[in-house]
Amino acid sequence: MFENKPQSAGKQPSLCSCSLPSDPKDATDYRKMYERVSKMASIGVWEFDLLRHELSWSDAVYDLFEVPRGKAITRCAAVQFYSGESRIEMEALRAQAIESGGSFSIDIKVTTALGNLRWINLTADVEQENGISVRIFGTKQDITERKRAQEQVKHLQSERTHTASRAAMGSIAATLAHELSQPLACIVSYATGTAEYLKSVQIPAPAAIGLREIEVNALRAGDVMRRMRRMIEKGRGNSEPFDLTTVLKDAVIVACPPSAKVSFKLQFGHSGTVAADRVQVMQVAVNIIRNASEAMEGSRDQEIFIATHEEGDFIIVTIADTGPGLPADLNLFEPVDSSKAGGMGIGLSICRTIVEGNGGKIWALSAASGAQFCFKLPKLDGSPG
């Protein structure tokens, strides 16, 4: 604990040395309450005397850095716990705050005395007397778990973006391969037929060579398309067993941040595993959830219902919203259809490519209130029903 230091005349009391009751018993109770609250919130208090160059820590700060309580600590030794980049940024903010008498807050990566990596949130406020900065006091809070959660979301978003790009290119390539195969076949057919017809006619050599080159290059282009399609068909991602409910929960985090107005109702009736590409399946869920969220913008009730249930050898996922429903006579899963301004219209087409590529099926229904998307994936053999 900090000592209850006497204050000089005219000096403003600091955060760590003020408000302690004059009665020793009351002061002891106050310290106990302070330390208990500090421990519960994982927040410690520190103070640095700029005139005496003295650093003081509360017990919670000692525990945060895994330093024995009460051990004398200098500022030079304390900053050695900070990572290089964090230290440089913190020193710049500290110098600016001392010059202006201001305050700052920063997240810092540290390595404790026992070698453990942690993230802390450091706050500081400079106290001045007669325009001169004399003391800095603030707090240190362990935010390691929060940082880990943020990194997990960032990683999931990165995976989803990569998968979306890969799936989009695959969908476009597959469409091109399919659409170009027919005109290429026609070119070959016409070139061959023309060459056969002109065999009995004396034609200039350059014309004969031109017809032959048309046929050869059309056949070559067709071969390129066929190889592309084979590559796409084989590149169905990395199939692995995973818990579908965990992926759906991760998709909710990625698709809708906590600040979103959308509420979720989850009803997972099946906790078995499926065998598919985990990242691709999450991409499907994220895309549908985001579409549902955008469809409900401006609505009074914004709720998304996500459920799973088993049906034969498949696990079916249902994602429903309380939006305006689906437009009539619209083929949602065709690349050319889009109900969004500025949309490319390939999002749901990508979803269909992914689901079908993983051995499943996807479909959509217009419910009484809102839209409902369903997709199913093969249940892993031996998965509990």
C-alpha atoms as a printed R data frame, in Angstrom:
    type eleno elety resid chain resno       x       y        z
1   ATOM     1    CA   MET     A     1   0.000   0.000    0.000
2   ATOM     2    CA   PHE     A     2   0.983   3.620   -0.391
3   ATOM     3    CA   GLU     A     3   1.944   5.475    2.692
4   ATOM     4    CA   ASN     A     4  -0.325   8.267    3.889
5   ATOM     5    CA   LYS     A     5   2.259  10.994    3.242
6   ATOM     6    CA   PRO     A     6   1.785  14.404    4.926
7   ATOM     7    CA   GLN     A     7   1.000  17.165    2.463
8   ATOM     8    CA   SER     A     8   2.885  20.441    2.366
9   ATOM     9    CA   ALA     A     9   0.999  23.665    2.690
10  ATOM    10    CA   GLY     A    10  -0.807  24.637   -0.442
11  ATOM    11    CA   LYS     A    11  -0.109  21.297   -2.148
12  ATOM    12    CA   GLN     A    12  -3.002  19.464   -3.705
13  ATOM    13    CA   PRO     A    13  -3.404  15.909   -2.400
14  ATOM    14    CA   SER     A    14  -2.529  13.152   -4.871
15  ATOM    15    CA   LEU     A    15  -4.770  10.247   -5.790
16  ATOM    16    CA   CYS     A    16  -2.721   7.831   -3.734
17  ATOM    17    CA   SER     A    17  -2.191   9.877   -0.609
18  ATOM    18    CA   CYS     A    18  -5.466  11.678   -0.029
19  ATOM    19    CA   SER     A    19  -8.773  10.948    1.606
20  ATOM    20    CA   LEU     A    20  -7.441   8.527    4.214
21  ATOM    21    CA   PRO     A    21  -9.388   8.974    7.469
22  ATOM    22    CA   SER     A    22  -7.481  10.390   10.441
23  ATOM    23    CA   ASP     A    23  -8.576   7.541   12.715
24  ATOM    24    CA   PRO     A    24  -6.052   4.632   12.361
25  ATOM    25    CA   LYS     A    25  -8.804   1.979   12.477
26  ATOM    26    CA   ASP     A    26 -10.817   3.739    9.790
27  ATOM    27    CA   ALA     A    27  -7.666   4.142    7.690
28  ATOM    28    CA   THR     A    28  -6.954   0.399    7.949
29  ATOM    29    CA   ASP     A    29 -10.507  -0.448    6.871
30  ATOM    30    CA   TYR     A    30 -10.199   2.019    4.017
31  ATOM    31    CA   ARG     A    31  -6.966   0.406    2.805
32  ATOM    32    CA   LYS     A    32  -8.509  -3.073    2.985
33  ATOM    33    CA   MET     A    33 -11.515  -1.914    0.967
34  ATOM    34    CA   TYR     A    34  -9.264  -0.166   -1.546
35  ATOM    35    CA   GLU     A    35  -7.027  -3.202   -2.039
36  ATOM    36    CA   ARG     A    36 -10.004  -5.555   -2.352
37  ATOM    37    CA   VAL     A    37 -11.673  -3.416   -5.037
38  ATOM    38    CA   SER     A    38  -8.343  -2.950   -6.785
39  ATOM    39    CA   LYS     A    39  -7.757  -6.709   -6.855
40  ATOM    40    CA   MET     A    40 -11.298  -7.485   -8.085
41  ATOM    41    CA   ALA     A    41 -10.952  -5.018  -10.952
42  ATOM    42    CA   SER     A    42  -7.302  -5.985  -11.681
43  ATOM    43    CA   ILE     A    43  -6.410  -2.303  -11.364
44  ATOM    44    CA   GLY     A    44  -3.355  -1.011   -9.525
45  ATOM    45    CA   VAL     A    45  -2.394   2.552   -8.658
46  ATOM    46    CA   TRP     A    46   1.024   4.120   -9.086
47  ATOM    47    CA   GLU     A    47   2.618   7.471   -8.329
48  ATOM    48    CA   PHE     A    48   5.867   9.129   -9.369
49  ATOM    49    CA   ASP     A    49   7.332  12.162   -7.605
50  ATOM    50    CA   LEU     A    50   8.995  14.247  -10.324
51  ATOM    51    CA   LEU     A    51  11.010  16.267   -7.801
52  ATOM    52    CA   ARG     A    52  12.353  13.342   -5.760
53  ATOM    53    CA   HIS     A    53  12.303  10.831   -8.621
54  ATOM    54    CA   GLU     A    54  10.510   8.354   -6.392
55  ATOM    55    CA   LEU     A    55   8.132   5.683   -7.711
56  ATOM    56    CA   SER     A    56   5.376   4.120   -5.609
57  ATOM    57    CA   TRP     A    57   3.210   1.123   -6.464
58  ATOM    58    CA   SER     A    58   0.136  -0.344   -4.866
59  ATOM    59    CA   ASP     A    59   0.100  -4.077   -4.149
60  ATOM    60    CA   ALA     A    60  -1.945  -4.704   -7.289
61  ATOM    61    CA   VAL     A    61   0.811  -3.224   -9.492
62  ATOM    62    CA   TYR     A    62   3.429  -5.417   -7.798
63  ATOM    63    CA   ASP     A    63   1.227  -8.437   -8.502
64  ATOM    64    CA   LEU     A    64   0.678  -7.340  -12.103
65  ATOM    65    CA   PHE     A    65   4.421  -7.270  -12.791
66  ATOM    66    CA   GLU     A    66   5.002 -10.331  -10.574
67  ATOM    67    CA   VAL     A    67   7.424  -8.439   -8.365
68  ATOM    68    CA   PRO     A    68   7.512  -9.197   -4.615
69  ATOM    69    CA   ARG     A    69   5.299  -6.731   -2.764
70  ATOM    70    CA   GLY     A    70   7.109  -3.909   -1.024
71  ATOM    71    CA   LYS     A    71  10.342  -4.331   -2.955
72  ATOM    72    CA   ALA     A    72  11.989  -1.015   -3.755
73  ATOM    73    CA   ILE     A    73  11.413  -0.216   -7.413
74  ATOM    74    CA   THR     A    74  12.885   2.565   -9.532
75  ATOM    75    CA   ARG     A    75  11.371   3.989  -12.662
76  ATOM    76    CA   CYS     A    76  14.414   2.861  -14.655
77  ATOM    77    CA   ALA     A    77  13.795  -0.724  -13.534
78  ATOM    78    CA   ALA     A    78  10.035  -0.469  -14.113
79  ATOM    79    CA   VAL     A    79  10.269   0.614  -17.752
80  ATOM    80    CA   GLN     A    80  12.484  -2.391  -18.508
81  ATOM    81    CA   PHE     A    81   9.331  -4.524  -18.264
82  ATOM    82    CA   TYR     A    82   7.838  -2.681  -21.276
83  ATOM    83    CA   SER     A    83   8.394  -3.844  -24.852
84  ATOM    84    CA   GLY     A    84  10.515  -1.573  -27.033
85  ATOM    85    CA   GLU     A    85   7.734  -0.052  -29.174
86  ATOM    86    CA   SER     A    86   5.410   0.410  -26.202
87  ATOM    87    CA   ARG     A    87   8.186   2.091  -24.217
88  ATOM    88    CA   ILE     A    88   8.993   4.576  -26.994
89  ATOM    89    CA   GLU     A    89   5.328   5.532  -27.441
90  ATOM    90    CA   MET     A    90   4.752   5.795  -23.693
91  ATOM    91    CA   GLU     A    91   7.842   7.997  -23.155
92  ATOM    92    CA   ALA     A    92   6.665  10.407  -25.872
93  ATOM    93    CA   LEU     A    93   3.196  10.707  -24.307
94  ATOM    94    CA   ARG     A    94   4.707  11.103  -20.829
95  ATOM    95    CA   ALA     A    95   7.020  13.929  -21.924
96  ATOM    96    CA   GLN     A    96   4.141  15.749  -23.595
97  ATOM    97    CA   ALA     A    97   1.909  15.336  -20.504
98  ATOM    98    CA   ILE     A    98   4.636  16.620  -18.162
99  ATOM    99    CA   GLU     A    99   5.182  19.672  -20.367
100 ATOM   100    CA   SER     A   100   1.497  20.545  -20.613
101 ATOM   101    CA   GLY     A   101   0.255  19.197  -17.285
102 ATOM   102    CA   GLY     A   102  -2.103  16.849  -19.089
103 ATOM   103    CA   SER     A   103  -2.960  13.167  -19.021
104 ATOM   104    CA   PHE     A   104  -2.778  10.132  -21.297
105 ATOM   105    CA   SER     A   105  -3.750   6.501  -21.662
106 ATOM   106    CA   ILE     A   106  -1.940   3.732  -23.532
107 ATOM   107    CA   ASP     A   107  -2.015  -0.053  -23.931
108 ATOM   108    CA   ILE     A   108   1.429  -1.509  -23.269
109 ATOM   109    CA   LYS     A   109   2.879  -4.969  -23.833
110 ATOM   110    CA   VAL     A   110   5.033  -6.087  -20.906
111 ATOM   111    CA   THR     A   111   7.146  -9.032  -19.827
112 ATOM   112    CA   THR     A   112   6.798  -9.623  -16.089
113 ATOM   113    CA   ALA     A   113   9.616 -10.370  -13.667
114 ATOM   114    CA   LEU     A   114   8.796 -14.078  -14.070
115 ATOM   115    CA   GLY     A   115   8.918 -13.876  -17.874
116 ATOM   116    CA   ASN     A   116   5.166 -13.910  -18.580
117 ATOM   117    CA   LEU     A   117   3.760 -11.781  -21.409
118 ATOM   118    CA   ARG     A   118   0.907  -9.445  -20.503
119 ATOM   119    CA   TRP     A   119  -0.934  -6.417  -21.796
120 ATOM   120    CA   ILE     A   120  -1.707  -3.541  -19.457
121 ATOM   121    CA   ASN     A   121  -3.651  -0.333  -19.839
122 ATOM   122    CA   LEU     A   122  -1.664   2.516  -18.324
123 ATOM   123    CA   THR     A   123  -3.320   5.819  -17.430
124 ATOM   124    CA   ALA     A   124  -1.460   8.860  -16.136
125 ATOM   125    CA   ASP     A   125  -2.389  12.334  -14.921
126 ATOM   126    CA   VAL     A   126   0.161  15.050  -14.182
127 ATOM   127    CA   GLU     A   127  -0.285  17.246  -11.109
128 ATOM   128    CA   GLN     A   128   1.120  20.763  -11.196
129 ATOM   129    CA   GLU     A   129   1.943  23.379   -8.542
130 ATOM   130    CA   ASN     A   130   2.341  26.981   -9.617
131 ATOM   131    CA   GLY     A   131   2.559  25.878  -13.226
132 ATOM   132    CA   ILE     A   132   5.275  23.301  -12.550
133 ATOM   133    CA   SER     A   133   4.673  19.570  -12.962
134 ATOM   134    CA   VAL     A   134   5.544  17.897   -9.652
135 ATOM   135    CA   ARG     A   135   3.826  14.518   -9.649
136 ATOM   136    CA   ILE     A   136   2.338  11.884  -11.937
137 ATOM   137    CA   PHE     A   137  -0.229   9.422  -10.723
138 ATOM   138    CA   GLY     A   138  -2.387   6.915  -12.502
139 ATOM   139    CA   THR     A   139  -3.520   3.317  -12.860
140 ATOM   140    CA   LYS     A   140  -2.356   0.066  -14.408
141 ATOM   141    CA   GLN     A   141  -4.924  -2.575  -15.410
142 ATOM   142    CA   ASP     A   142  -4.385  -6.073  -16.758
143 ATOM   143    CA   ILE     A   143  -6.132  -6.268  -20.165
144 ATOM   144    CA   THR     A   144  -4.426  -9.434  -21.421
145 ATOM   145    CA   GLU     A   145  -7.656 -11.383  -21.933
146 ATOM   146    CA   ARG     A   146  -9.273  -8.459  -23.739
147 ATOM   147    CA   LYS     A   147  -6.302  -8.217  -26.100
148 ATOM   148    CA   ARG     A   148  -6.398 -11.944  -26.756
149 ATOM   149    CA   ALA     A   149 -10.094 -11.711  -27.640
150 ATOM   150    CA   GLN     A   150  -9.383  -8.780  -29.989
151 ATOM   151    CA   GLU     A   151  -6.560 -10.705  -31.662
152 ATOM   152    CA   GLN     A   152  -8.836 -13.709  -32.102
153 ATOM   153    CA   VAL     A   153 -11.489 -11.579  -33.801
154 ATOM   154    CA   LYS     A   154  -8.813  -9.967  -35.972
155 ATOM   155    CA   HIS     A   155  -7.499 -13.396  -36.949
156 ATOM   156    CA   LEU     A   156 -10.984 -14.648  -37.772
157 ATOM   157    CA   GLN     A   157 -11.662 -11.565  -39.887
158 ATOM   158    CA   SER     A   158  -8.380 -12.070  -41.743
159 ATOM   159    CA   GLU     A   159  -9.233 -15.705  -42.446
160 ATOM   160    CA   ARG     A   160 -12.709 -14.738  -43.615
161 ATOM   161    CA   THR     A   161 -11.355 -12.046  -45.963
162 ATOM   162    CA   HIS     A   162  -8.843 -14.469  -47.443
163 ATOM   163    CA   THR     A   163 -11.497 -17.123  -47.939
164 ATOM   164    CA   ALA     A   164 -13.903 -14.620  -49.508
165 ATOM   165    CA   SER     A   165 -11.281 -13.565  -52.043
166 ATOM   166    CA   ARG     A   166 -10.366 -17.147  -52.826
167 ATOM   167    CA   ALA     A   167 -13.995 -18.217  -53.154
168 ATOM   168    CA   ALA     A   168 -14.867 -15.198  -55.304
169 ATOM   169    CA   MET     A   169 -12.049 -15.946  -57.717
170 ATOM   170    CA   GLY     A   170 -13.040 -19.609  -57.791
171 ATOM   171    CA   SER     A   171 -16.660 -18.756  -58.519
172 ATOM   172    CA   ILE     A   172 -15.728 -16.323  -61.291
173 ATOM   173    CA   ALA     A   173 -13.237 -18.787  -62.799
174 ATOM   174    CA   ALA     A   174 -15.801 -21.596  -62.729
175 ATOM   175    CA   THR     A   175 -18.394 -19.360  -64.422
176 ATOM   176    CA   LEU     A   176 -15.936 -18.300  -67.112
177 ATOM   177    CA   ALA     A   177 -14.821 -21.868  -67.728
178 ATOM   178    CA   HIS     A   178 -18.409 -22.994  -68.128
179 ATOM   179    CA   GLU     A   179 -19.554 -20.098  -70.297
180 ATOM   180    CA   LEU     A   180 -16.517 -20.104  -72.600
181 ATOM   181    CA   SER     A   181 -16.468 -23.833  -73.257
182 ATOM   182    CA   GLN     A   182 -19.461 -23.674  -75.605
183 ATOM   183    CA   PRO     A   183 -18.263 -20.828  -77.888
184 ATOM   184    CA   LEU     A   184 -14.814 -22.405  -78.028
185 ATOM   185    CA   ALA     A   185 -16.367 -25.691  -79.124
186 ATOM   186    CA   CYS     A   186 -18.293 -23.820  -81.825
187 ATOM   187    CA   ILE     A   187 -15.108 -22.154  -83.086
188 ATOM   188    CA   VAL     A   188 -13.386 -25.533  -83.380
189 ATOM   189    CA   SER     A   189 -16.403 -27.019  -85.141
190 ATOM   190    CA   TYR     A   190 -16.693 -24.192  -87.682
191 ATOM   191    CA   ALA     A   191 -12.942 -24.142  -88.346
192 ATOM   192    CA   THR     A   192 -12.836 -27.910  -88.890
193 ATOM   193    CA   GLY     A   193 -15.933 -27.868  -91.112
194 ATOM   194    CA   THR     A   194 -14.602 -25.006  -93.200
195 ATOM   195    CA   ALA     A   195 -11.235 -26.709  -93.650
196 ATOM   196    CA   GLU     A   196 -12.938 -29.936  -94.806
197 ATOM   197    CA   TYR     A   197 -15.130 -28.025  -97.283
198 ATOM   198    CA   LEU     A   198 -12.168 -26.165  -98.747
199 ATOM   199    CA   LYS     A   199 -10.038 -29.272  -99.265
200 ATOM   200    CA   SER     A   200 -11.394 -29.628 -102.819
201 ATOM   201    CA   VAL     A   201 -10.887 -25.952 -103.572
202 ATOM   202    CA   GLN     A   202  -7.622 -24.300 -104.400
203 ATOM   203    CA   ILE     A   203  -7.145 -21.683 -101.695
204 ATOM   204    CA   PRO     A   204  -4.068 -19.618 -100.857
205 ATOM   205    CA   ALA     A   205  -1.680 -21.206  -98.380
206 ATOM   206    CA   PRO     A   206  -1.994 -18.364  -95.840
207 ATOM   207    CA   ALA     A   207  -5.753 -18.961  -95.642
208 ATOM   208    CA   ALA     A   208  -5.261 -22.675  -94.987
209 ATOM   209    CA   ILE     A   209  -2.677 -21.905  -92.310
210 ATOM   210    CA   GLY     A   210  -5.034 -19.395  -90.716
211 ATOM   211    CA   LEU     A   211  -7.865 -21.937  -90.499
212 ATOM   212    CA   ARG     A   212  -5.540 -24.499  -88.956
213 ATOM   213    CA   GLU     A   213  -4.258 -22.003  -86.380
214 ATOM   214    CA   ILE     A   214  -7.828 -21.075  -85.436
215 ATOM   215    CA   GLU     A   215  -8.626 -24.712  -84.761
216 ATOM   216    CA   VAL     A   216  -5.364 -25.378  -82.829
217 ATOM   217    CA   ASN     A   217  -5.680 -22.315  -80.606
218 ATOM   218    CA   ALA     A   218  -9.378 -22.897  -79.909
219 ATOM   219    CA   LEU     A   219  -8.544 -26.441  -78.808
220 ATOM   220    CA   ARG     A   220  -5.734 -25.050  -76.642
221 ATOM   221    CA   ALA     A   221  -8.081 -22.542  -75.006
222 ATOM   222    CA   GLY     A   222 -10.590 -25.318  -74.338
223 ATOM   223    CA   ASP     A   223  -7.867 -27.390  -72.704
224 ATOM   224    CA   VAL     A   224  -6.959 -24.430  -70.465
225 ATOM   225    CA   MET     A   225 -10.611 -24.110  -69.403
226 ATOM   226    CA   ARG     A   226 -10.894 -27.818  -68.640
227 ATOM   227    CA   ARG     A   227  -7.738 -27.762  -66.534
228 ATOM   228    CA   MET     A   228  -9.014 -24.711  -64.701
229 ATOM   229    CA   ARG     A   229 -12.282 -26.443  -63.880
230 ATOM   230    CA   ARG     A   230 -10.436 -29.541  -62.658
231 ATOM   231    CA   MET     A   231  -8.259 -27.366  -60.456
232 ATOM   232    CA   ILE     A   232 -11.291 -25.601  -58.974
233 ATOM   233    CA   GLU     A   233 -13.103 -28.879  -58.393
234 ATOM   234    CA   LYS     A   234 -10.095 -30.330  -56.588
235 ATOM   235    CA   GLY     A   235  -9.423 -27.177  -54.591
236 ATOM   236    CA   ARG     A   236 -12.248 -27.596  -52.128
237 ATOM   237    CA   GLY     A   237 -10.349 -26.331  -49.118
238 ATOM   238    CA   ASN     A   238  -8.943 -28.201  -46.162
239 ATOM   239    CA   SER     A   239 -11.578 -30.583  -44.883
240 ATOM   240    CA   GLU     A   240 -11.284 -31.195  -41.147
241 ATOM   241    CA   PRO     A   241 -13.574 -32.198  -38.287
242 ATOM   242    CA   PHE     A   242 -14.855 -29.290  -36.194
243 ATOM   243    CA   ASP     A   243 -17.689 -28.323  -33.866
244 ATOM   244    CA   LEU     A   244 -20.209 -26.414  -35.967
245 ATOM   245    CA   THR     A   245 -21.672 -24.496  -33.022
246 ATOM   246    CA   THR     A   246 -18.264 -23.024  -32.161
247 ATOM   247    CA   VAL     A   247 -17.832 -21.764  -35.716
248 ATOM   248    CA   LEU     A   248 -21.313 -20.219  -35.689
249 ATOM   249    CA   LYS     A   249 -20.550 -18.388  -32.433
250 ATOM   250    CA   ASP     A   250 -17.302 -17.069  -33.949
251 ATOM   251    CA   ALA     A   251 -19.236 -15.942  -37.038
252 ATOM   252    CA   VAL     A   252 -21.587 -13.880  -34.852
253 ATOM   253    CA   ILE     A   253 -18.582 -12.106  -33.303
254 ATOM   254    CA   VAL     A   254 -17.022 -11.339  -36.693
255 ATOM   255    CA   ALA     A   255 -20.246 -10.339  -38.463
256 ATOM   256    CA   CYS     A   256 -21.758  -8.112  -35.755
257 ATOM   257    CA   PRO     A   257 -19.638  -6.167  -33.249
258 ATOM   258    CA   PRO     A   258 -20.980  -5.672  -29.694
259 ATOM   259    CA   SER     A   259 -21.976  -2.100  -30.624
260 ATOM   260    CA   ALA     A   260 -24.490  -3.363  -33.200
261 ATOM   261    CA   LYS     A   261 -28.188  -3.012  -32.407
262 ATOM   262    CA   VAL     A   262 -28.925  -6.579  -33.513
263 ATOM   263    CA   SER     A   263 -29.828  -9.146  -30.860
264 ATOM   264    CA   PHE     A   264 -29.212 -12.845  -31.303
265 ATOM   265    CA   LYS     A   265 -31.130 -15.922  -30.241
266 ATOM   266    CA   LEU     A   266 -29.091 -19.111  -30.444
267 ATOM   267    CA   GLN     A   267 -30.636 -22.554  -30.258
268 ATOM   268    CA   PHE     A   268 -28.129 -25.299  -30.907
269 ATOM   269    CA   GLY     A   269 -29.905 -28.626  -30.855
270 ATOM   270    CA   HIS     A   270 -26.878 -30.554  -32.057
271 ATOM   271    CA   SER     A   271 -23.341 -30.396  -30.692
272 ATOM   272    CA   GLY     A   272 -21.756 -32.986  -33.011
273 ATOM   273    CA   THR     A   273 -19.014 -32.342  -35.528
274 ATOM   274    CA   VAL     A   274 -18.969 -31.952  -39.295
275 ATOM   275    CA   ALA     A   275 -16.185 -32.579  -41.794
276 ATOM   276    CA   ALA     A   276 -15.625 -29.527  -44.000
277 ATOM   277    CA   ASP     A   277 -13.397 -26.486  -44.424
278 ATOM   278    CA   ARG     A   278 -13.898 -24.617  -41.143
279 ATOM   279    CA   VAL     A   279 -12.902 -21.180  -42.483
280 ATOM   280    CA   GLN     A   280 -15.085 -21.524  -45.573
281 ATOM   281    CA   VAL     A   281 -18.121 -22.555  -43.506
282 ATOM   282    CA   MET     A   282 -17.627 -19.556  -41.223
283 ATOM   283    CA   GLN     A   283 -17.474 -17.350  -44.339
284 ATOM   284    CA   VAL     A   284 -20.910 -18.642  -45.332
285 ATOM   285    CA   ALA     A   285 -22.356 -17.927  -41.876
286 ATOM   286    CA   VAL     A   286 -20.764 -14.449  -41.707
287 ATOM   287    CA   ASN     A   287 -22.110 -13.515  -45.128
288 ATOM   288    CA   ILE     A   288 -25.667 -14.594  -44.311
289 ATOM   289    CA   ILE     A   289 -25.599 -12.900  -40.870
290 ATOM   290    CA   ARG     A   290 -24.328  -9.630  -42.363
291 ATOM   291    CA   ASN     A   291 -26.970  -9.741  -45.083
292 ATOM   292    CA   ALA     A   292 -29.629 -10.250  -42.417
293 ATOM   293    CA   SER     A   293 -28.255  -7.382  -40.323
294 ATOM   294    CA   GLU     A   294 -28.251  -5.016  -43.312
295 ATOM   295    CA   ALA     A   295 -31.786  -6.080  -44.276
296 ATOM   296    CA   MET     A   296 -33.072  -5.078  -40.830
297 ATOM   297    CA   GLU     A   297 -31.535  -1.599  -40.790
298 ATOM   298    CA   GLY     A   298 -34.162   0.897  -39.689
299 ATOM   299    CA   SER     A   299 -36.488  -1.784  -38.303
300 ATOM   300    CA   ARG     A   300 -37.729  -1.490  -34.758
301 ATOM   301    CA   ASP     A   301 -37.091  -5.135  -33.901
302 ATOM   302    CA   GLN     A   302 -33.733  -6.412  -35.109
303 ATOM   303    CA   GLU     A   303 -33.246 -10.040  -34.128
304 ATOM   304    CA   ILE     A   304 -31.376 -12.894  -35.767
305 ATOM   305    CA   PHE     A   305 -32.243 -16.479  -34.873
306 ATOM   306    CA   ILE     A   306 -29.576 -19.152  -35.398
307 ATOM   307    CA   ALA     A   307 -30.322 -22.819  -34.819
308 ATOM   308    CA   THR     A   308 -28.945 -26.248  -35.692
309 ATOM   309    CA   HIS     A   309 -30.587 -29.653  -35.844
310 ATOM   310    CA   GLU     A   310 -29.789 -33.109  -37.173
311 ATOM   311    CA   GLU     A   311 -31.511 -34.644  -40.162
312 ATOM   312    CA   GLY     A   312 -30.238 -38.024  -41.326
313 ATOM   313    CA   ASP     A   313 -26.561 -37.802  -42.206
314 ATOM   314    CA   PHE     A   314 -26.576 -33.992  -42.177
315 ATOM   315    CA   ILE     A   315 -26.588 -31.114  -39.720
316 ATOM   316    CA   ILE     A   316 -28.852 -28.279  -40.829
317 ATOM   317    CA   VAL     A   317 -28.144 -24.648  -39.908
318 ATOM   318    CA   THR     A   318 -31.004 -22.134  -39.939
319 ATOM   319    CA   ILE     A   319 -30.379 -18.369  -39.879
320 ATOM   320    CA   ALA     A   320 -33.538 -16.240  -39.790
321 ATOM   321    CA   ASP     A   321 -34.093 -12.496  -39.372
322 ATOM   322    CA   THR     A   322 -36.983 -10.134  -38.651
323 ATOM   323    CA   GLY     A   323 -36.433  -8.002  -41.757
324 ATOM   324    CA   PRO     A   324 -38.739  -7.341  -44.734
325 ATOM   325    CA   GLY     A   325 -38.283 -10.800  -46.272
326 ATOM   326    CA   LEU     A   326 -37.016 -11.849  -49.688
327 ATOM   327    CA   PRO     A   327 -38.029 -10.301  -53.033
328 ATOM   328    CA   ALA     A   328 -40.314 -12.484  -55.139
329 ATOM   329    CA   ASP     A   329 -39.048 -14.130  -58.337
330 ATOM   330    CA   LEU     A   330 -35.402 -13.509  -57.504
331 ATOM   331    CA   ASN     A   331 -32.779 -16.212  -57.923
332 ATOM   332    CA   LEU     A   332 -30.610 -15.275  -54.964
333 ATOM   333    CA   PHE     A   333 -27.822 -17.708  -55.709
334 ATOM   334    CA   GLU     A   334 -27.078 -16.570  -59.259
335 ATOM   335    CA   PRO     A   335 -24.013 -14.305  -59.641
336 ATOM   336    CA   VAL     A   336 -25.908 -11.728  -61.709
337 ATOM   337    CA   ASP     A   337 -28.607 -11.011  -59.102
338 ATOM   338    CA   SER     A   338 -28.064  -8.385  -56.395
339 ATOM   339    CA   SER     A   339 -30.566  -6.535  -54.240
340 ATOM   340    CA   LYS     A   340 -27.930  -4.131  -52.838
341 ATOM   341    CA   ALA     A   341 -26.972  -0.776  -54.276
342 ATOM   342    CA   GLY     A   342 -23.396  -1.132  -55.476
343 ATOM   343    CA   GLY     A   343 -23.352  -4.865  -54.746
344 ATOM   344    CA   MET     A   344 -21.621  -7.243  -57.130
345 ATOM   345    CA   GLY     A   345 -24.200  -9.940  -56.568
346 ATOM   346    CA   ILE     A   346 -21.756 -12.767  -55.976
347 ATOM   347    CA   GLY     A   347 -21.988 -13.114  -52.174
348 ATOM   348    CA   LEU     A   348 -24.684 -15.787  -52.063
349 ATOM   349    CA   SER     A   349 -23.251 -17.396  -55.184
350 ATOM   350    CA   ILE     A   350 -19.998 -17.798  -53.263
351 ATOM   351    CA   CYS     A   351 -21.948 -19.302  -50.362
352 ATOM   352    CA   ARG     A   352 -23.523 -21.862  -52.676
353 ATOM   353    CA   THR     A   353 -20.116 -22.708  -54.194
354 ATOM   354    CA   ILE     A   354 -18.633 -23.242  -50.730
355 ATOM   355    CA   VAL     A   355 -21.502 -25.282  -49.297
356 ATOM   356    CA   GLU     A   356 -21.836 -27.510  -52.335
357 ATOM   357    CA   GLY     A   357 -18.062 -27.876  -52.530
358 ATOM   358    CA   ASN     A   358 -18.154 -29.238  -48.978
359 ATOM   359    CA   GLY     A   359 -20.844 -31.785  -49.823
360 ATOM   360    CA   GLY     A   360 -23.849 -29.774  -48.633
361 ATOM   361    CA   LYS     A   361 -26.759 -27.737  -49.921
362 ATOM   362    CA   ILE     A   362 -28.075 -24.207  -49.313
363 ATOM   363    CA   TRP     A   363 -31.552 -22.723  -49.808
364 ATOM   364    CA   ALA     A   364 -33.658 -19.702  -48.801
365 ATOM   365    CA   LEU     A   365 -37.243 -19.168  -47.668
366 ATOM   366    CA   SER     A   366 -39.344 -16.057  -47.144
367 ATOM   367    CA   ALA     A   367 -40.933 -16.420  -43.716
368 ATOM   368    CA   ALA     A   368 -44.009 -14.652  -42.314
369 ATOM   369    CA   SER     A   369 -41.731 -11.986  -40.851
370 ATOM   370    CA   GLY     A   370 -38.282 -11.832  -42.356
371 ATOM   371    CA   ALA     A   371 -36.054 -14.129  -44.384
372 ATOM   372    CA   GLN     A   372 -34.705 -17.554  -43.574
373 ATOM   373    CA   PHE     A   373 -31.553 -19.138  -44.965
374 ATOM   374    CA   CYS     A   374 -30.670 -22.779  -44.400
375 ATOM   375    CA   PHE     A   375 -27.673 -24.877  -45.297
376 ATOM   376    CA   LYS     A   376 -26.708 -28.413  -44.449
377 ATOM   377    CA   LEU     A   377 -23.359 -30.150  -44.116
378 ATOM   378    CA   PRO     A   378 -22.492 -33.837  -43.822
379 ATOM   379    CA   LYS     A   379 -22.261 -35.046  -40.250
380 ATOM   380    CA   LEU     A   380 -18.933 -36.637  -39.396
381 ATOM   381    CA   ASP     A   381 -19.186 -40.416  -39.089
382 ATOM   382    CA   GLY     A   382 -19.445 -41.316  -35.433
383 ATOM   383    CA   SER     A   383 -20.697 -37.875  -34.423
384 ATOM   384    CA   PRO     A   384 -23.308 -38.184  -31.704
385 ATOM   385    CA   GLY     A   385 -26.882 -37.602  -32.782
